[in-house]
XYZ file of C-alpha atoms in Angstrom:
657
model
C 18.693 23.007 -22.546
C 17.507 23.664 -18.879
C 20.410 24.491 -16.178
C 21.002 21.455 -14.271
C 19.040 21.085 -11.090
C 16.778 24.401 -11.886
C 13.463 23.845 -10.052
C 10.544 23.799 -12.396
C 8.188 26.877 -12.541
C 5.190 26.462 -10.302
C 1.986 25.225 -12.510
C -0.711 27.706 -12.487
C -3.797 26.142 -14.186
C -5.034 29.871 -14.961
C -2.197 30.977 -16.578
C -0.424 28.104 -17.989
C 0.445 28.678 -21.664
C -1.863 26.299 -23.700
C 0.894 26.259 -26.478
C 4.337 24.822 -27.385
C 6.270 21.995 -26.060
C 6.154 21.732 -22.307
C 6.831 19.199 -19.529
C 4.489 18.786 -16.227
C 6.376 16.816 -13.330
C 3.791 15.870 -10.949
C 4.072 13.557 -8.084
C 1.589 11.135 -6.703
C -1.366 13.143 -5.330
C -0.648 16.747 -6.700
C -3.806 16.982 -8.763
C -2.561 15.648 -12.190
C -5.967 14.594 -13.588
C -7.714 18.012 -11.935
C -5.026 20.065 -13.628
C -5.781 18.422 -17.138
C -9.466 18.835 -17.049
C -8.602 22.404 -15.894
C -6.540 22.890 -18.986
C -9.147 20.976 -20.968
C -12.031 23.757 -19.964
C -9.724 26.585 -20.949
C -8.966 25.026 -24.385
C -12.650 24.689 -24.559
C -13.476 28.066 -24.065
C -10.277 30.162 -25.601
C -9.313 31.303 -22.100
C -5.985 33.097 -21.642
C -4.218 36.683 -21.693
C -0.836 37.812 -22.360
C 0.004 35.063 -24.660
C -0.933 32.220 -22.537
C -4.061 31.473 -24.619
C -4.250 28.948 -27.579
C -4.657 30.788 -31.009
C -8.415 29.632 -31.179
C -11.129 28.020 -28.987
C -11.085 23.671 -29.540
C -13.739 21.171 -29.705
C -13.624 18.107 -27.633
C -12.518 16.243 -30.970
C -9.406 18.715 -31.363
C -8.001 17.800 -28.008
C -6.016 14.916 -27.907
C -5.385 13.141 -24.666
C -3.465 10.137 -24.592
C -2.823 7.496 -21.778
C -1.577 4.018 -21.677
C -4.689 1.987 -20.442
C -8.320 1.622 -21.128
C -9.284 2.064 -17.772
C -6.863 5.230 -17.318
C -8.804 6.459 -20.512
C -12.309 5.881 -19.221
C -11.367 7.596 -15.759
C -10.003 10.428 -17.675
C -13.147 11.042 -19.944
C -15.663 11.033 -17.193
C -13.333 13.157 -15.098
C -13.304 15.502 -17.838
C -17.135 15.123 -18.571
C -17.667 15.978 -14.918
C -15.742 18.927 -14.841
C -17.303 20.280 -18.052
C -20.647 19.714 -16.494
C -19.585 21.655 -13.723
C -18.386 24.670 -15.337
C -21.549 24.818 -17.360
C -23.941 24.835 -14.385
C -21.402 27.508 -12.730
C -21.593 29.692 -16.052
C -25.528 29.189 -16.233
C -25.713 30.113 -12.468
C -23.085 32.880 -12.269
C -21.392 31.630 -9.398
C -19.069 28.804 -8.112
C -16.146 28.398 -5.220
C -14.009 26.139 -7.648
C -10.389 27.468 -7.778
C -10.415 26.938 -11.359
C -14.124 27.436 -12.540
C -14.498 30.660 -10.280
C -11.541 32.596 -12.204
C -13.077 31.395 -15.743
C -16.066 33.039 -14.704
C -14.541 36.629 -14.201
C -12.422 36.427 -17.163
C -14.671 34.876 -19.745
C -17.252 37.680 -19.513
C -19.784 36.100 -22.255
C -21.511 33.742 -19.889
C -24.030 32.674 -22.355
C -21.374 31.682 -24.800
C -19.506 30.032 -22.289
C -22.526 27.823 -21.314
C -23.724 27.102 -24.987
C -19.886 25.975 -25.656
C -19.617 23.770 -22.845
C -23.145 22.061 -23.148
C -22.064 21.292 -26.961
C -18.850 19.865 -25.489
C -20.727 17.854 -22.702
C -23.082 16.644 -25.526
C -20.098 15.295 -27.871
C -18.102 13.702 -24.915
C -18.534 10.351 -26.699
C -16.412 12.080 -29.628
C -13.804 13.241 -27.417
C -10.206 12.574 -28.700
C -9.241 10.587 -25.220
C -7.486 7.701 -26.347
C -4.871 5.130 -25.232
C -1.330 5.166 -27.031
C -2.101 2.002 -29.117
C -5.833 3.441 -29.958
C -4.284 6.584 -31.227
C -1.888 5.138 -33.705
C -4.512 2.590 -34.884
C -6.596 5.689 -35.737
C -4.065 7.888 -37.328
C -2.829 4.824 -39.381
C -6.835 3.909 -40.503
C -7.558 7.538 -41.312
C -4.408 8.537 -43.040
C -3.787 5.169 -44.935
C -2.374 6.776 -48.088
C 0.101 8.890 -46.231
C 1.302 6.109 -43.802
C 1.224 3.398 -46.219
C -1.028 1.174 -44.156
C -2.998 -1.541 -45.312
C -6.965 -0.869 -45.008
C -7.955 -4.494 -44.469
C -5.501 -5.416 -41.532
C -6.776 -7.620 -38.785
C -5.952 -6.533 -35.247
C -4.527 -8.909 -32.885
C -3.997 -8.630 -29.076
C -2.044 -11.926 -28.705
C 0.791 -13.106 -31.148
C 2.494 -15.718 -28.768
C 1.543 -19.060 -30.857
C 3.033 -17.146 -33.714
C 6.361 -15.989 -31.822
C 6.514 -19.707 -31.014
C 6.371 -20.829 -34.463
C 8.750 -18.276 -35.723
C 11.150 -19.564 -32.951
C 10.814 -22.795 -33.701
C 11.513 -22.381 -37.168
C 14.468 -20.548 -36.355
C 15.699 -23.397 -34.187
C 15.220 -25.854 -36.854
C 17.126 -24.003 -39.637
C 19.974 -22.740 -37.616
C 20.541 -25.423 -34.953
C 19.652 -28.788 -36.721
C 22.531 -28.936 -39.143
C 24.965 -28.192 -36.355
C 27.375 -31.170 -35.521
C 26.861 -32.906 -32.255
C 29.611 -31.033 -30.727
C 28.327 -27.626 -31.364
C 24.853 -28.582 -30.739
C 25.875 -29.754 -27.300
C 26.818 -26.165 -26.521
C 23.634 -24.851 -27.710
C 21.712 -27.142 -25.475
C 23.542 -25.660 -22.626
C 22.215 -22.334 -23.471
C 18.486 -23.106 -24.161
C 17.342 -26.693 -24.247
C 13.926 -26.130 -26.080
C 12.750 -23.224 -28.847
C 10.456 -22.225 -25.762
C 13.796 -21.549 -23.841
C 15.034 -19.465 -26.366
C 11.472 -17.386 -27.042
C 11.549 -16.425 -23.356
C 15.095 -14.762 -23.719
C 13.978 -13.022 -27.013
C 10.297 -12.862 -26.749
C 10.095 -9.133 -25.346
C 12.711 -7.804 -28.325
C 10.483 -9.218 -31.419
C 8.246 -6.265 -31.441
C 8.531 -2.531 -30.470
C 11.846 -0.757 -31.263
C 14.378 -2.534 -32.922
C 17.528 -3.077 -30.412
C 21.248 -3.637 -31.613
C 23.922 -5.217 -29.726
C 27.051 -3.246 -29.478
C 29.933 -5.072 -31.091
C 27.618 -7.778 -32.343
C 26.179 -8.714 -35.901
C 23.067 -9.483 -36.724
C 23.969 -12.640 -38.547
C 26.708 -15.038 -37.832
C 28.565 -18.106 -38.721
C 27.830 -20.486 -35.997
C 30.491 -22.870 -36.931
C 33.277 -20.245 -37.786
C 32.406 -18.621 -34.422
C 32.626 -21.522 -32.237
C 36.140 -22.576 -34.012
C 37.481 -19.242 -33.200
C 36.290 -19.469 -29.585
C 37.906 -22.864 -29.638
C 41.400 -21.217 -31.049
C 41.207 -18.681 -28.434
C 41.368 -21.085 -25.478
C 43.872 -23.489 -27.173
C 45.988 -20.359 -27.223
C 45.705 -19.468 -23.951
C 46.181 -23.154 -22.728
C 49.732 -23.449 -24.867
C 50.871 -20.062 -23.419
C 49.940 -21.453 -20.123
C 51.790 -24.609 -20.842
C 55.097 -22.740 -21.887
C 55.482 -21.039 -18.768
C 53.626 -22.961 -16.007
C 56.693 -23.992 -14.302
C 57.627 -20.622 -13.642
C 54.260 -19.375 -12.056
C 54.877 -20.887 -8.646
C 58.121 -19.398 -8.200
C 57.082 -15.820 -9.504
C 54.329 -15.597 -7.282
C 55.799 -17.003 -4.219
C 58.752 -14.544 -4.580
C 56.738 -11.718 -4.848
C 55.075 -9.483 -2.134
C 51.602 -10.835 -3.011
C 49.310 -11.766 0.425
C 50.509 -15.090 1.233
C 47.388 -15.637 3.053
C 45.603 -15.669 -0.206
C 48.243 -17.370 -2.228
C 49.400 -19.992 0.498
C 51.870 -22.600 0.084
C 49.401 -25.567 -0.001
C 46.878 -23.646 -2.616
C 49.106 -22.076 -4.815
C 50.568 -25.165 -6.218
C 47.099 -27.025 -6.178
C 45.950 -24.309 -8.090
C 48.425 -24.468 -10.946
C 48.054 -28.289 -11.219
C 44.521 -27.680 -11.772
C 45.036 -25.204 -14.711
C 48.167 -26.961 -16.216
C 45.872 -30.683 -16.254
C 43.101 -28.322 -17.917
C 45.450 -26.728 -20.284
C 46.765 -30.189 -21.661
C 43.362 -31.501 -22.328
C 41.793 -31.754 -25.552
C 39.515 -28.469 -26.377
C 35.991 -29.419 -26.972
C 33.882 -26.889 -25.060
C 34.005 -23.577 -23.304
C 34.421 -25.106 -19.736
C 37.170 -22.957 -17.904
C 38.934 -23.879 -14.328
C 37.478 -21.859 -11.527
C 41.452 -21.327 -10.412
C 42.237 -19.266 -13.443
C 40.788 -16.043 -12.111
C 43.317 -16.004 -9.282
C 46.173 -15.693 -12.201
C 44.580 -12.586 -13.692
C 46.801 -9.575 -13.287
C 44.500 -7.232 -11.751
C 43.587 -10.011 -9.090
C 47.299 -10.326 -8.444
C 47.875 -6.482 -8.094
C 44.934 -6.364 -5.781
C 45.911 -9.124 -3.548
C 49.438 -7.163 -3.267
C 48.920 -4.515 -0.899
C 52.488 -3.520 -0.611
C 55.617 -4.118 -2.627
C 56.045 -5.663 -5.935
C 53.038 -7.514 -7.197
C 53.844 -10.741 -9.453
C 53.942 -10.149 -13.061
C 54.332 -12.431 -16.023
C 52.767 -11.987 -19.710
C 50.451 -14.847 -19.411
C 48.861 -13.158 -16.350
C 48.057 -10.082 -18.315
C 46.588 -12.369 -21.250
C 43.987 -14.383 -18.600
C 42.832 -10.948 -17.341
C 41.929 -9.982 -20.885
C 40.726 -13.466 -21.717
C 38.290 -13.218 -18.619
C 37.179 -9.595 -19.408
C 35.738 -11.169 -22.779
C 35.383 -14.680 -22.413
C 34.849 -16.909 -25.382
C 30.874 -17.725 -25.484
C 28.197 -18.249 -28.034
C 25.165 -16.589 -26.251
C 25.339 -12.996 -27.148
C 25.942 -13.637 -30.717
C 23.564 -16.156 -30.758
C 21.091 -13.788 -29.101
C 21.461 -11.091 -31.587
C 21.131 -13.319 -34.443
C 17.898 -15.091 -33.095
C 16.298 -11.568 -32.229
C 17.353 -9.885 -35.790
C 16.005 -13.075 -37.616
C 12.920 -13.703 -35.433
C 11.719 -10.113 -35.851
C 12.369 -10.356 -39.440
C 10.209 -13.560 -39.679
C 7.712 -12.298 -37.484
C 6.833 -9.148 -39.453
C 6.657 -11.275 -42.742
C 4.615 -13.855 -41.199
C 2.255 -10.906 -39.738
C 2.384 -9.101 -43.218
C 1.339 -12.572 -45.024
C -1.609 -12.753 -42.635
C -2.399 -8.681 -42.678
C -1.949 -9.087 -38.872
C -1.373 -6.178 -36.609
C -0.523 -6.204 -33.131
C -0.078 -3.460 -30.476
C 3.541 -2.932 -30.695
C 3.267 -2.876 -34.588
C 0.853 -0.010 -34.316
C 3.428 2.001 -32.755
C 6.244 0.855 -35.289
C 4.081 1.538 -38.591
C 2.975 5.207 -37.353
C 6.852 5.910 -36.216
C 8.040 4.544 -39.509
C 5.049 6.652 -41.647
C 6.166 9.553 -39.985
C 9.888 9.087 -41.486
C 8.834 8.396 -44.664
C 9.175 11.336 -47.334
C 5.031 11.449 -46.847
C 5.873 11.914 -43.058
C 5.796 15.601 -43.055
C 2.390 15.432 -44.744
C 1.131 13.090 -42.263
C 2.401 15.047 -39.136
C 0.641 18.094 -40.579
C -2.528 16.243 -41.109
C -2.253 14.851 -37.252
C -1.285 18.642 -36.165
C -4.591 19.880 -37.771
C -6.712 17.360 -36.516
C -5.219 17.877 -33.027
C -3.642 21.206 -32.588
C -3.468 20.347 -28.646
C -1.697 17.037 -27.233
C -1.853 15.974 -24.041
C 0.021 12.853 -22.611
C -0.778 11.540 -19.330
C 1.465 9.398 -17.382
C 4.700 10.529 -19.760
C 7.251 8.689 -17.704
C 5.957 5.529 -18.947
C 6.861 6.606 -22.494
C 9.046 4.337 -24.509
C 11.541 5.399 -27.210
C 8.761 4.938 -30.091
C 6.229 6.817 -28.480
C 8.105 9.671 -27.819
C 9.693 9.627 -31.413
C 6.115 9.812 -32.817
C 4.863 12.810 -30.803
C 8.191 14.779 -30.757
C 8.209 14.612 -34.532
C 4.423 15.661 -34.676
C 4.502 18.884 -32.241
C 8.254 19.613 -31.197
C 9.094 22.121 -33.747
C 5.811 23.904 -33.846
C 5.302 25.999 -31.012
C 1.985 27.356 -32.297
C 0.638 23.797 -31.342
C 0.195 22.398 -27.774
C 2.124 19.431 -26.507
C 1.950 18.900 -22.983
C 3.689 16.050 -21.212
C 2.292 15.181 -17.594
C 3.894 12.642 -15.559
C 6.046 11.567 -12.595
C 9.719 11.343 -13.360
C 10.573 9.524 -10.382
C 8.349 6.468 -11.688
C 9.924 6.289 -14.741
C 12.894 4.464 -12.945
C 10.547 1.574 -12.541
C 10.317 0.771 -16.232
C 6.484 0.565 -16.189
C 4.542 -0.479 -19.307
C 8.151 -0.875 -21.474
C 8.926 2.914 -19.971
C 12.740 3.889 -20.462
C 14.276 6.208 -18.041
C 16.789 7.578 -20.916
C 13.753 8.826 -22.994
C 12.153 10.570 -20.145
C 15.639 12.039 -19.913
C 15.959 13.059 -23.354
C 12.523 14.851 -23.496
C 13.376 16.752 -20.150
C 16.582 17.718 -22.033
C 14.868 18.683 -25.191
C 12.013 20.724 -23.781
C 12.955 23.897 -22.064
C 9.834 24.913 -20.461
C 9.054 22.642 -17.089
C 6.467 22.769 -14.626
C 5.623 21.348 -11.316
C 2.487 20.687 -9.100
C 3.774 21.607 -5.793
C 0.945 20.567 -3.450
C -0.041 16.893 -2.346
C -3.889 16.552 -1.989
C -3.931 12.999 -0.953
C -1.833 12.396 1.993
C -1.629 13.487 5.517
C 0.625 16.412 6.317
C 2.815 14.188 8.533
C 3.462 11.814 5.703
C 4.138 14.545 3.293
C 6.922 15.716 5.721
C 8.172 12.518 6.131
C 8.653 11.673 2.780
C 10.529 15.178 2.036
C 12.858 14.488 4.934
C 13.798 11.105 3.909
C 14.836 12.017 0.268
C 16.224 15.434 1.428
C 18.938 13.197 3.652
C 19.817 11.360 0.390
C 22.727 12.830 -1.609
C 21.382 10.875 -4.894
C 18.148 9.394 -4.376
C 17.372 8.610 -8.015
C 20.946 8.489 -9.353
C 20.505 10.728 -12.097
C 20.470 13.729 -10.016
C 21.004 16.276 -12.761
C 18.146 15.046 -14.579
C 15.521 13.380 -11.939
C 16.247 15.398 -9.031
C 13.774 15.308 -5.737
C 11.774 18.649 -5.209
C 9.857 18.724 -1.620
C 6.229 19.114 -2.008
C 3.678 21.176 0.126
C 0.616 19.399 2.241
C -2.639 20.550 1.378
C -4.284 23.313 3.732
C -6.461 20.557 5.365
C -3.703 17.599 5.418
C -3.037 18.579 9.257
C -6.089 17.110 10.094
C -5.450 13.654 8.983
C -3.652 11.132 10.885
C -4.343 8.130 12.794
C -4.069 8.459 16.732
C -3.582 5.915 19.381
C -4.976 7.130 22.799
C -5.692 10.529 21.683
C -1.928 11.423 20.290
C -0.979 11.536 16.433
C 1.114 8.715 15.290
C 4.057 9.054 13.351
C 3.222 8.659 9.752
C 6.393 6.740 8.512
C 8.194 4.311 10.765
C 11.025 1.649 9.988
C 11.412 -1.545 11.683
C 15.053 -2.895 12.277
C 15.731 -6.717 12.723
C 17.499 -7.034 16.029
C 19.947 -9.885 15.256
C 23.790 -10.703 16.016
C 23.986 -11.857 12.402
C 22.082 -11.386 9.186
C 19.164 -13.824 8.800
C 18.681 -15.710 5.790
C 16.048 -14.717 3.548
C 13.723 -17.078 4.133
C 13.678 -16.547 8.014
C 13.976 -13.143 7.426
C 10.557 -12.853 5.538
C 9.101 -15.064 8.178
C 9.778 -13.077 10.907
C 8.966 -9.893 9.392
C 5.739 -11.321 8.144
C 4.757 -12.358 11.775
C 5.663 -9.103 13.284
C 3.645 -6.973 10.584
C 0.597 -9.605 11.452
C 0.963 -9.015 15.103
C 1.193 -5.521 14.650
C -2.034 -5.336 12.832
C -3.644 -7.157 15.112
C -2.525 -5.124 17.957
C -4.070 -2.017 16.128
C -7.151 -3.741 15.492
C -7.583 -5.035 18.731
C -7.116 -1.439 20.435
C -9.409 0.113 17.805
C -12.078 -1.922 19.288
C -11.939 0.030 22.186
C -11.590 3.444 20.445
C -8.067 3.943 21.460
C -6.911 3.692 17.829
C -8.563 5.980 15.198
C -8.160 7.388 11.779
C -8.882 11.351 12.249
C -9.843 13.946 9.373
C -10.318 16.945 11.012
C -13.342 16.735 13.244
C -14.353 13.319 12.084
C -12.958 10.030 13.193
C -13.817 6.372 13.150
C -11.879 3.159 14.783
C -9.480 1.411 12.497
C -11.152 -1.541 10.794
C -9.153 -4.395 8.619
C -10.427 -2.857 5.631
C -8.382 0.323 6.324
C -4.905 -1.459 6.236
C -3.095 -2.535 3.045
C 0.060 -4.218 3.143
C 2.464 -3.726 0.230
C 4.860 -6.538 -0.816
C 7.203 -7.219 -3.611
C 6.305 -10.737 -4.495
C 3.358 -13.049 -4.496
C 5.223 -15.492 -1.923
C 5.954 -12.525 0.383
C 1.988 -11.785 -0.158
C 1.116 -15.336 0.927
C 3.455 -15.333 3.926
C 1.830 -12.163 5.096
C -1.920 -13.557 4.439
C -0.779 -16.759 6.354
C 0.280 -14.730 9.186
C -2.755 -13.032 9.618
C -4.909 -16.092 9.092
C -2.984 -17.370 12.068
C -4.346 -14.719 14.061
C -8.128 -14.805 12.933
C -7.649 -11.835 10.401
C -9.018 -12.222 7.218
C -7.200 -10.681 4.167
C -7.402 -10.709 0.451
C -4.518 -10.791 -2.058
C -5.220 -7.918 -4.708
C -2.756 -8.919 -7.277
C -3.362 -12.421 -7.302
C -2.451 -13.220 -11.230
C -3.085 -17.275 -10.700
C -5.502 -18.402 -13.654
C -8.842 -18.714 -13.000
C -9.017 -22.123 -15.050
C -6.268 -23.655 -12.109
C -8.602 -23.155 -9.255
C -10.686 -25.718 -7.646
C -14.106 -23.974 -8.941
C -12.988 -23.928 -12.134
C -12.684 -28.183 -12.497
C -16.329 -28.135 -10.496
C -17.654 -25.835 -13.289
C -16.248 -28.345 -16.112
C -17.745 -31.345 -14.026
C -21.274 -29.477 -14.086
C -20.944 -28.420 -18.059
C -20.198 -32.043 -18.761
C -22.963 -33.456 -16.750
C -25.331 -31.237 -18.570
C -23.775 -31.891 -22.078
C -23.761 -35.601 -21.855
C -26.946 -36.088 -19.552
C -27.340 -40.132 -20.162
C -23.750 -40.436 -18.663
C -25.095 -41.000 -14.790
C -21.407 -41.041 -13.834
C -20.732 -37.569 -14.575
C -24.019 -36.592 -13.424
C -23.110 -37.703 -10.117
C -19.910 -36.387 -10.041
C -20.987 -32.949 -10.534
C -23.480 -33.299 -7.862
C -20.663 -34.121 -5.247
C -18.476 -31.191 -6.059
C -18.464 -28.267 -4.055
C -20.919 -26.199 -5.963
C -23.728 -28.112 -4.577
C -22.256 -28.853 -1.024
C -24.970 -31.742 -0.630
C -24.888 -33.241 2.453
C -23.485 -36.847 2.726
C -26.891 -38.552 3.147
C -28.115 -37.129 0.019
C -25.166 -38.217 -1.853
C -25.182 -41.610 -0.184
C -28.977 -41.770 -1.686
C -27.563 -41.233 -5.126
C -26.711 -44.812 -5.038
C -28.780 -46.469 -2.416
C -32.043 -44.476 -2.608
C -33.632 -44.634 -6.401
C -36.324 -42.091 -5.303
C -33.903 -39.468 -4.117
C -31.498 -40.297 -6.812
C -34.044 -39.774 -9.449
C -35.289 -36.434 -8.168
C -31.816 -35.048 -7.945
C -30.776 -36.538 -11.465
C -34.281 -35.033 -12.714
C -32.802 -31.412 -11.864
C -30.346 -31.957 -14.893
C -33.021 -32.504 -17.500
C -33.004 -30.035 -20.201
C -35.814 -29.564 -22.846
C -36.323 -27.801 -26.076
C -38.915 -25.220 -26.886
C -40.780 -28.350 -28.446
C -40.601 -30.202 -24.905
C -38.226 -32.442 -26.177
């Protein structure tokens, strides 16, 4: 394991060892894709010395590059192709100023061989092993069907929501329909419908299996319910046995009498006593019960002797683990619905995205798993995992079982550990920490090539001031990065003076504002600030500078990041009120719920049912055509105008019918 807080070595693309398991920590803007492409070039050319080279030059179909989206896959493939082309031209000409290609020209002496190798690689880029994680798993299962035990004729499905809904409904009927009215009522308090249950368990029905500590995957609901009621009855009986002594015990103690007043204390005891005298039919508890937890009473006794009774300690234990049905029912629902879903997909011969990962991971755990892993290593002696911080436990298990114990191969994990805390794409922060601890050789990209010098310095200063910026300091520490040599010339200026790259706005108010008021106020302040910047830029007082180049700030230069869609709408509205047009780029509203979709439906219905004049008129009246009012009126009152407009919808076939 790497010593705690030891800073990773700075990565030099030209000397980086092209074998073994290595973790590359790359912050945003530090040239991650550029580095991947540079390592790719070295692997193609067999470059390296002093043990840094791979054991043999590789072809594009032997270098596995894995990322997490189709868009990222396409971008990586294009960037690698472009770098190969640039390097080929450089070797053909014998010169280059590129910081990676120029050293290659000096150290790979056979330029003719290099040119031919790179030309062949460029021609074969369509065969390059650049895949999404799911694409990689699908190929491995298909190509190694015997070793993996995969079927040959599985159908790949991208949406299994309907099958999940069916499975949840089947579970609901089999488990909850037989319950008596009293128990069914308790279940309905948790989930009103099978859909509500599915929303809680859907994400756990595929992917890595989960276990709930202390909870079984199968439970006798009736027995559990009765055991819960018995616990409540026992507490009630114990309370009633000493209820007359509770007020004197607390009143004569040193508990804070402002918290337990002469008026409140008897009222709380009376409420609990009344509850304890009632028949136990559900899990309802009086709110005052927590006032008599032993730990609460001790907390409310800053000095002197705290009140103490055995029932107070019993209440503390009871409230720490209150009787409930939800957790065991969730565990049972997840366990049984996972089994039902897997069986249903097996019968239909379906595979989903998550099934690809699950099946490949399971195949590697079989007796034939070593043979499968060896075939993968032979096919791909080097694997580079992009965006590694988004890796989940199954993905890490797959690649670690194939490459971790085989240093003759190359397994390079590239990602930003600080992003692992956000859990994008199902990422698990503890999986990243596990990888960081298992992989000894750590590297970092230490220069930010994207941001201005002022921004880089501001971020470094901000995080350096925090004692624990990411909580897991020994596993995910913050390391400052350097600005690029030209970053000092990138800045935004006002009246010729460089402005701070990072600012904080503090709300000036005597008391904290309600959340809604605060959001409204900050949206208005943000919009007003943007208006001021754009207004002043019209006189060239506010400009964006990049070295000797500069241009006035325009609306397209400004982005506002928000946490939620509602916050985005607030900003959009505030800008519109100030005459500034904007677009919400993260809009996830369904296109089918938009007004234009309704108009398109009217149009298609009008074309399909041409004999229905009412539908034709409805389509022509929509915003798609934006016909003036006099023409719309003519549809009903002017026969010539109406006939002309309606004739436009006539469709004839090839025979003129």
